[in-house]
Amino acid sequence: ASLHRLSPPVLPRYAELHCKSNFSFLTGASHPEELVERAAALGYGALAITDECSLAGVVRAHLEAKTQQLHLVIGSEMRLTLPGSGAPHARLVLLAQTRRGYGNLSHWITVARRRAEKGSYVAHPGDVEGKVPNAPMLAGLPECLALLVPAAAQPFEDVFAHAMWLKTWFQDRAAIALELLHRAGDDDLVDTVVRVSQFTGLPIVAAGDVLMHVRSRKPLQDTLTATRLARPVAECGFALEPNAEQHLRSRGRLAALYQGEWLENTMVFAGRCSFSLGELKYEYPQEIVPAGETPASWLRKLVEAGI
């Protein structure tokens, strides 16, 4: 009898599109460089750094991605609230496709941060409906992709409504992120997301809601949560993440959790994001001086007038 050699399983291609670094203060438990290095080691096709209402971690990630020759996607997570009541709306991940998309995302982050005290932000659905005074260009957030991140506890009707809203404003630039983290409700979440996808036509992309590059950072992540809540770790209870699944997982484990199409869609969406921080250059603002004056001569006149 001949012996048949078992061929090793073919690992799926994968890009992590939802990943927060320690620049999501007191939430992320890994440096951007550690996340990029780990993603490259796992053979990921791309990694998105999506700190919450921030782009602070992307410079370090960009430098490390150049070293690792990994495709880096620049993005941000935004939790929307309704104006007036402050009731939660959709949770989104935005990914910049181009230089213009990066500018629009930066503008929205600035708008959301200016509404709130330092260290927090307020983002409304109306922001991407063209309702921001002096910023109508944010309507539909041109040249950015948008992922809806539903939770297992959300009713089907809410997820469907958010998905339809997202499709209205982002059209073919929208998708639903499915994050399976071995939690109670995972089966319900899959059922809801699949049904919403069928009704809306939005594709499903796998994602990990990553907070750390390796699972051994969980004690640190718990400590960060306790610090944010100003309570001892032992008193944080259900405020702590229930397990250590929010790390960069191996492609073999991902293949066991997700349908192949959902994993392949991550590469499709990452491939639509061509923007690199290397495209940016310093743009010195136009000098505001009267005709016939140089900046130095006008400054002299202003100083003399002040004296």
CSV table of C-alpha atoms in Angstrom, one decimal:
chain,number,residue,atom,x,y,z
A,1,ALA,CA,0.0,0.0,0.0
A,2,SER,CA,1.3,3.4,-0.9
A,3,LEU,CA,1.5,6.1,1.7
A,4,HIS,CA,-0.2,9.3,0.8
A,5,ARG,CA,1.5,12.3,2.1
A,6,LEU,CA,-0.9,14.8,3.6
A,7,SER,CA,-0.3,18.2,2.0
A,8,PRO,CA,-0.2,21.1,4.5
A,9,PRO,CA,-3.4,23.2,4.6
A,10,VAL,CA,-3.3,26.3,2.5
A,11,LEU,CA,-3.5,29.4,4.7
A,12,PRO,CA,-5.9,32.0,3.6
A,13,ARG,CA,-4.8,35.5,2.6
A,14,TYR,CA,-5.8,38.1,5.3
A,15,ALA,CA,-5.6,41.7,6.1
A,16,GLU,CA,-6.5,43.0,9.6
A,17,LEU,CA,-8.7,46.1,9.1
A,18,HIS,CA,-9.6,47.0,12.7
A,19,CYS,CA,-6.6,47.4,15.0
A,20,LYS,CA,-6.0,49.9,17.8
A,21,SER,CA,-2.5,50.7,19.2
A,22,ASN,CA,-1.5,52.2,22.5
A,23,PHE,CA,-2.2,55.6,20.9
A,24,SER,CA,-5.8,54.7,21.7
A,25,PHE,CA,-5.0,55.9,25.2
A,26,LEU,CA,-5.7,53.3,28.0
A,27,THR,CA,-7.2,50.9,25.5
A,28,GLY,CA,-4.6,49.5,23.1
A,29,ALA,CA,-1.8,47.5,24.8
A,30,SER,CA,0.8,47.4,22.0
A,31,HIS,CA,3.0,49.9,20.2
A,32,PRO,CA,2.3,50.4,16.5
A,33,GLU,CA,5.7,49.0,15.7
A,34,GLU,CA,4.9,45.8,17.6
A,35,LEU,CA,1.6,45.4,15.7
A,36,VAL,CA,3.2,45.9,12.3
A,37,GLU,CA,6.1,43.5,13.0
A,38,ARG,CA,3.7,40.8,14.3
A,39,ALA,CA,1.4,41.2,11.3
A,40,ALA,CA,4.3,40.7,9.0
A,41,ALA,CA,5.5,37.7,10.9
A,42,LEU,CA,2.1,36.1,10.6
A,43,GLY,CA,2.1,36.6,6.8
A,44,TYR,CA,-0.8,39.1,6.8
A,45,GLY,CA,-1.3,40.8,3.4
A,46,ALA,CA,-1.9,44.2,5.1
A,47,LEU,CA,-2.6,45.8,8.5
A,48,ALA,CA,-4.8,48.8,9.2
A,49,ILE,CA,-4.0,51.0,12.2
A,50,THR,CA,-7.4,52.4,13.3
A,51,ASP,CA,-7.0,54.2,16.6
A,52,GLU,CA,-10.2,55.7,18.0
A,53,CYS,CA,-10.8,59.2,16.6
A,54,SER,CA,-7.1,59.6,16.1
A,55,LEU,CA,-4.3,59.2,13.6
A,56,ALA,CA,-1.5,59.6,16.2
A,57,GLY,CA,-0.1,56.1,15.8
A,58,VAL,CA,0.3,55.9,12.1
A,59,VAL,CA,3.7,57.6,11.7
A,60,ARG,CA,5.4,55.0,13.8
A,61,ALA,CA,3.5,52.3,12.0
A,62,HIS,CA,4.4,53.7,8.6
A,63,LEU,CA,8.1,53.6,9.4
A,64,GLU,CA,8.0,50.0,10.7
A,65,ALA,CA,5.8,49.0,7.7
A,66,LYS,CA,8.5,50.3,5.3
A,67,THR,CA,11.1,48.1,7.2
A,68,GLN,CA,8.8,45.1,7.1
A,69,GLN,CA,7.6,45.7,3.6
A,70,LEU,CA,4.0,45.4,4.8
A,71,HIS,CA,1.1,47.2,3.2
A,72,LEU,CA,-0.2,49.6,5.9
A,73,VAL,CA,-3.7,51.0,5.7
A,74,ILE,CA,-4.4,54.3,7.5
A,75,GLY,CA,-7.7,54.6,9.3
A,76,SER,CA,-9.6,55.4,12.4
A,77,GLU,CA,-12.5,54.1,14.5
A,78,MET,CA,-15.5,56.4,15.3
A,79,ARG,CA,-18.3,55.7,17.7
A,80,LEU,CA,-21.3,57.8,16.5
A,81,THR,CA,-23.8,59.4,18.9
A,82,LEU,CA,-27.1,61.1,18.2
A,83,PRO,CA,-27.1,64.9,18.7
A,84,GLY,CA,-29.1,66.1,21.6
A,85,SER,CA,-29.7,62.8,23.4
A,86,GLY,CA,-26.1,61.4,23.0
A,87,ALA,CA,-27.6,58.0,22.4
A,88,PRO,CA,-25.2,55.6,20.7
A,89,HIS,CA,-25.5,55.1,16.9
A,90,ALA,CA,-23.2,53.1,14.6
A,91,ARG,CA,-19.7,52.1,15.4
A,92,LEU,CA,-17.6,52.6,12.3
A,93,VAL,CA,-14.0,51.9,11.0
A,94,LEU,CA,-13.0,54.4,8.3
A,95,LEU,CA,-10.1,53.6,6.0
A,96,ALA,CA,-8.4,56.2,3.8
A,97,GLN,CA,-8.1,55.2,0.1
A,98,THR,CA,-6.2,58.2,-1.2
A,99,ARG,CA,-4.5,61.4,-0.1
A,100,ARG,CA,-7.9,63.2,-0.4
A,101,GLY,CA,-9.6,60.5,1.7
A,102,TYR,CA,-6.9,60.9,4.4
A,103,GLY,CA,-7.6,64.7,4.4
A,104,ASN,CA,-11.3,64.1,4.7
A,105,LEU,CA,-10.8,61.7,7.6
A,106,SER,CA,-8.4,64.1,9.3
A,107,HIS,CA,-11.0,66.9,8.9
A,108,TRP,CA,-13.7,64.8,10.5
A,109,ILE,CA,-11.5,63.8,13.4
A,110,THR,CA,-10.8,67.5,14.0
A,111,VAL,CA,-14.5,68.3,13.9
A,112,ALA,CA,-15.3,65.5,16.4
A,113,ARG,CA,-12.5,66.5,18.8
A,114,ARG,CA,-13.4,70.2,18.8
A,115,ARG,CA,-16.9,69.4,20.0
A,116,ALA,CA,-15.7,67.8,23.2
A,117,GLU,CA,-13.2,68.4,26.0
A,118,LYS,CA,-9.6,67.4,25.5
A,119,GLY,CA,-9.2,63.6,25.5
A,120,SER,CA,-12.7,62.8,24.2
A,121,TYR,CA,-14.7,63.4,21.0
A,122,VAL,CA,-18.3,63.6,19.7
A,123,ALA,CA,-19.1,62.3,16.2
A,124,HIS,CA,-22.6,62.5,14.8
A,125,PRO,CA,-24.2,60.6,11.8
A,126,GLY,CA,-25.0,64.0,10.4
A,127,ASP,CA,-21.3,64.7,10.0
A,128,VAL,CA,-21.1,62.4,7.0
A,129,GLU,CA,-24.5,63.6,5.7
A,130,GLY,CA,-23.1,67.0,4.9
A,131,LYS,CA,-24.5,68.8,8.0
A,132,VAL,CA,-21.3,70.2,9.4
A,133,PRO,CA,-21.2,74.0,8.8
A,134,ASN,CA,-18.3,75.0,6.6
A,135,ALA,CA,-17.5,71.3,5.9
A,136,PRO,CA,-20.1,70.0,3.3
A,137,MET,CA,-17.3,68.1,1.7
A,138,LEU,CA,-17.5,65.5,4.5
A,139,ALA,CA,-20.8,64.2,3.0
A,140,GLY,CA,-20.2,60.5,2.3
A,141,LEU,CA,-16.6,61.0,3.4
A,142,PRO,CA,-15.2,60.8,-0.2
A,143,GLU,CA,-12.4,58.4,-0.9
A,144,CYS,CA,-12.7,56.6,2.4
A,145,LEU,CA,-14.0,53.0,3.0
A,146,ALA,CA,-16.4,52.5,5.9
A,147,LEU,CA,-16.9,49.3,7.9
A,148,LEU,CA,-19.9,48.9,10.2
A,149,VAL,CA,-19.0,47.1,13.4
A,150,PRO,CA,-22.1,45.5,15.0
A,151,ALA,CA,-22.2,43.9,18.4
A,152,ALA,CA,-24.0,40.7,19.3
A,153,ALA,CA,-26.2,42.5,21.8
A,154,GLN,CA,-27.7,44.8,19.1
A,155,PRO,CA,-31.1,43.9,17.7
A,156,PHE,CA,-31.4,42.9,14.1
A,157,GLU,CA,-33.4,46.0,13.4
A,158,ASP,CA,-30.7,48.4,14.6
A,159,VAL,CA,-27.9,46.7,12.7
A,160,PHE,CA,-30.1,46.7,9.5
A,161,ALA,CA,-30.9,50.4,10.0
A,162,HIS,CA,-27.3,51.3,10.5
A,163,ALA,CA,-26.3,49.2,7.5
A,164,MET,CA,-28.9,50.9,5.2
A,165,TRP,CA,-27.7,54.3,6.5
A,166,LEU,CA,-24.1,53.4,5.7
A,167,LYS,CA,-25.0,52.1,2.2
A,168,THR,CA,-26.9,55.3,1.5
A,169,TRP,CA,-23.9,57.5,2.2
A,170,PHE,CA,-21.0,55.2,1.2
A,171,GLN,CA,-22.5,53.1,-1.6
A,172,ASP,CA,-19.9,50.5,-2.8
A,173,ARG,CA,-17.4,51.8,-0.3
A,174,ALA,CA,-19.2,50.2,2.7
A,175,ALA,CA,-19.1,46.7,4.3
A,176,ILE,CA,-20.0,45.0,7.5
A,177,ALA,CA,-17.1,43.9,9.8
A,178,LEU,CA,-17.7,40.5,11.5
A,179,GLU,CA,-15.7,40.1,14.6
A,180,LEU,CA,-15.8,36.6,16.2
A,181,LEU,CA,-13.9,36.6,19.4
A,182,HIS,CA,-15.1,33.4,21.1
A,183,ARG,CA,-17.8,35.3,23.1
A,184,ALA,CA,-21.3,34.5,24.1
A,185,GLY,CA,-23.5,35.6,21.2
A,186,ASP,CA,-21.1,34.9,18.4
A,187,ASP,CA,-23.7,32.6,16.7
A,188,ASP,CA,-26.3,35.3,17.0
A,189,LEU,CA,-23.9,37.9,15.6
A,190,VAL,CA,-23.1,35.7,12.6
A,191,ASP,CA,-26.9,35.2,12.0
A,192,THR,CA,-27.6,38.9,12.2
A,193,VAL,CA,-24.7,40.0,10.0
A,194,VAL,CA,-25.4,37.4,7.3
A,195,ARG,CA,-29.1,38.4,7.2
A,196,VAL,CA,-28.3,42.1,7.1
A,197,SER,CA,-25.7,41.4,4.3
A,198,GLN,CA,-28.3,39.6,2.3
A,199,PHE,CA,-30.9,42.3,2.7
A,200,THR,CA,-28.6,45.2,2.0
A,201,GLY,CA,-26.1,43.8,-0.4
A,202,LEU,CA,-23.2,44.9,1.7
A,203,PRO,CA,-20.2,42.5,1.7
A,204,ILE,CA,-18.9,40.9,5.0
A,205,VAL,CA,-15.3,41.3,6.0
A,206,ALA,CA,-13.6,39.4,8.8
A,207,ALA,CA,-12.0,41.6,11.5
A,208,GLY,CA,-10.5,41.2,14.9
A,209,ASP,CA,-11.0,44.4,17.0
A,210,VAL,CA,-7.3,44.1,17.8
A,211,LEU,CA,-6.0,45.7,21.0
A,212,MET,CA,-2.6,43.9,21.3
A,213,HIS,CA,-0.1,42.1,19.1
A,214,VAL,CA,0.1,38.9,21.2
A,215,ARG,CA,-2.3,37.4,23.7
A,216,SER,CA,0.2,37.7,26.6
A,217,ARG,CA,-0.5,41.4,26.7
A,218,LYS,CA,-3.9,40.7,28.2
A,219,PRO,CA,-2.9,41.5,31.9
A,220,LEU,CA,-1.5,44.9,30.7
A,221,GLN,CA,-4.7,45.5,28.7
A,222,ASP,CA,-6.7,44.8,31.9
A,223,THR,CA,-4.6,47.2,33.8
A,224,LEU,CA,-5.1,49.9,31.2
A,225,THR,CA,-8.8,49.4,31.4
A,226,ALA,CA,-8.7,49.6,35.2
A,227,THR,CA,-6.7,52.8,35.0
A,228,ARG,CA,-9.2,54.3,32.6
A,229,LEU,CA,-12.0,53.4,34.9
A,230,ALA,CA,-10.1,54.5,38.0
A,231,ARG,CA,-10.9,51.2,39.8
A,232,PRO,CA,-8.7,48.3,41.0
A,233,VAL,CA,-8.5,45.5,38.4
A,234,ALA,CA,-10.3,43.2,40.8
A,235,GLU,CA,-13.3,45.5,40.9
A,236,CYS,CA,-13.6,46.0,37.1
A,237,GLY,CA,-15.7,42.8,36.5
A,238,PHE,CA,-17.4,42.8,33.2
A,239,ALA,CA,-15.8,46.0,32.1
A,240,LEU,CA,-12.7,43.9,31.4
A,241,GLU,CA,-12.5,42.1,28.0
A,242,PRO,CA,-13.7,38.5,28.7
A,243,ASN,CA,-10.8,36.8,27.0
A,244,ALA,CA,-7.5,37.4,25.2
A,245,GLU,CA,-8.8,37.0,21.7
A,246,GLN,CA,-8.3,40.6,20.7
A,247,HIS,CA,-4.7,39.9,19.4
A,248,LEU,CA,-3.3,39.4,16.0
A,249,ARG,CA,-4.4,35.8,15.4
A,250,SER,CA,-2.7,33.2,13.1
A,251,ARG,CA,-4.2,32.7,9.7
A,252,GLY,CA,-4.9,29.1,10.6
A,253,ARG,CA,-7.1,30.1,13.5
A,254,LEU,CA,-8.9,32.7,11.3
A,255,ALA,CA,-9.5,30.0,8.7
A,256,ALA,CA,-11.3,27.9,11.3
A,257,LEU,CA,-13.5,30.8,12.3
A,258,TYR,CA,-14.5,32.6,9.1
A,259,GLN,CA,-15.8,31.7,5.7
A,260,GLY,CA,-13.2,32.0,2.9
A,261,GLU,CA,-15.1,34.8,1.2
A,262,TRP,CA,-15.1,36.9,4.4
A,263,LEU,CA,-11.3,36.5,4.7
A,264,GLU,CA,-10.7,37.2,1.0
A,265,ASN,CA,-12.8,40.4,1.3
A,266,THR,CA,-10.3,41.8,3.7
A,267,MET,CA,-7.7,41.7,1.0
A,268,VAL,CA,-10.1,43.2,-1.5
A,269,PHE,CA,-10.8,46.2,0.8
A,270,ALA,CA,-7.1,46.6,1.8
A,271,GLY,CA,-6.2,46.6,-1.9
A,272,ARG,CA,-8.6,49.6,-2.5
A,273,CYS,CA,-6.5,51.7,-0.1
A,274,SER,CA,-3.4,53.0,-1.9
A,275,PHE,CA,-2.7,56.0,0.4
A,276,SER,CA,0.7,56.1,2.1
A,277,LEU,CA,2.1,58.7,4.5
A,278,GLY,CA,5.0,58.9,2.1
A,279,GLU,CA,2.7,61.0,-0.2
A,280,LEU,CA,2.6,63.8,2.4
A,281,LYS,CA,5.0,66.7,2.2
A,282,TYR,CA,5.1,69.9,4.3
A,283,GLU,CA,2.9,72.6,2.7
A,284,TYR,CA,3.9,76.0,4.1
A,285,PRO,CA,0.8,78.2,4.4
A,286,GLN,CA,0.5,81.3,2.2
A,287,GLU,CA,1.9,84.4,3.9
A,288,ILE,CA,-1.0,86.8,4.8
A,289,VAL,CA,0.6,90.2,4.1
A,290,PRO,CA,-0.8,93.3,2.2
A,291,ALA,CA,0.3,93.9,-1.3
A,292,GLY,CA,3.7,95.5,-1.6
A,293,GLU,CA,4.9,94.1,1.7
A,294,THR,CA,7.2,91.2,2.6
A,295,PRO,CA,6.6,89.2,5.8
A,296,ALA,CA,9.5,91.0,7.4
A,297,SER,CA,8.5,94.5,6.5
A,298,TRP,CA,4.9,94.0,7.5
A,299,LEU,CA,6.0,92.4,10.8
A,300,ARG,CA,8.1,95.5,11.5
A,301,LYS,CA,5.1,97.8,10.9
A,302,LEU,CA,2.9,95.7,13.2
A,303,VAL,CA,5.6,95.8,16.0
A,304,GLU,CA,6.1,99.5,15.6
A,305,ALA,CA,2.3,100.1,15.7
A,306,GLY,CA,2.1,97.9,18.8
A,307,ILE,CA,4.9,99.9,20.5
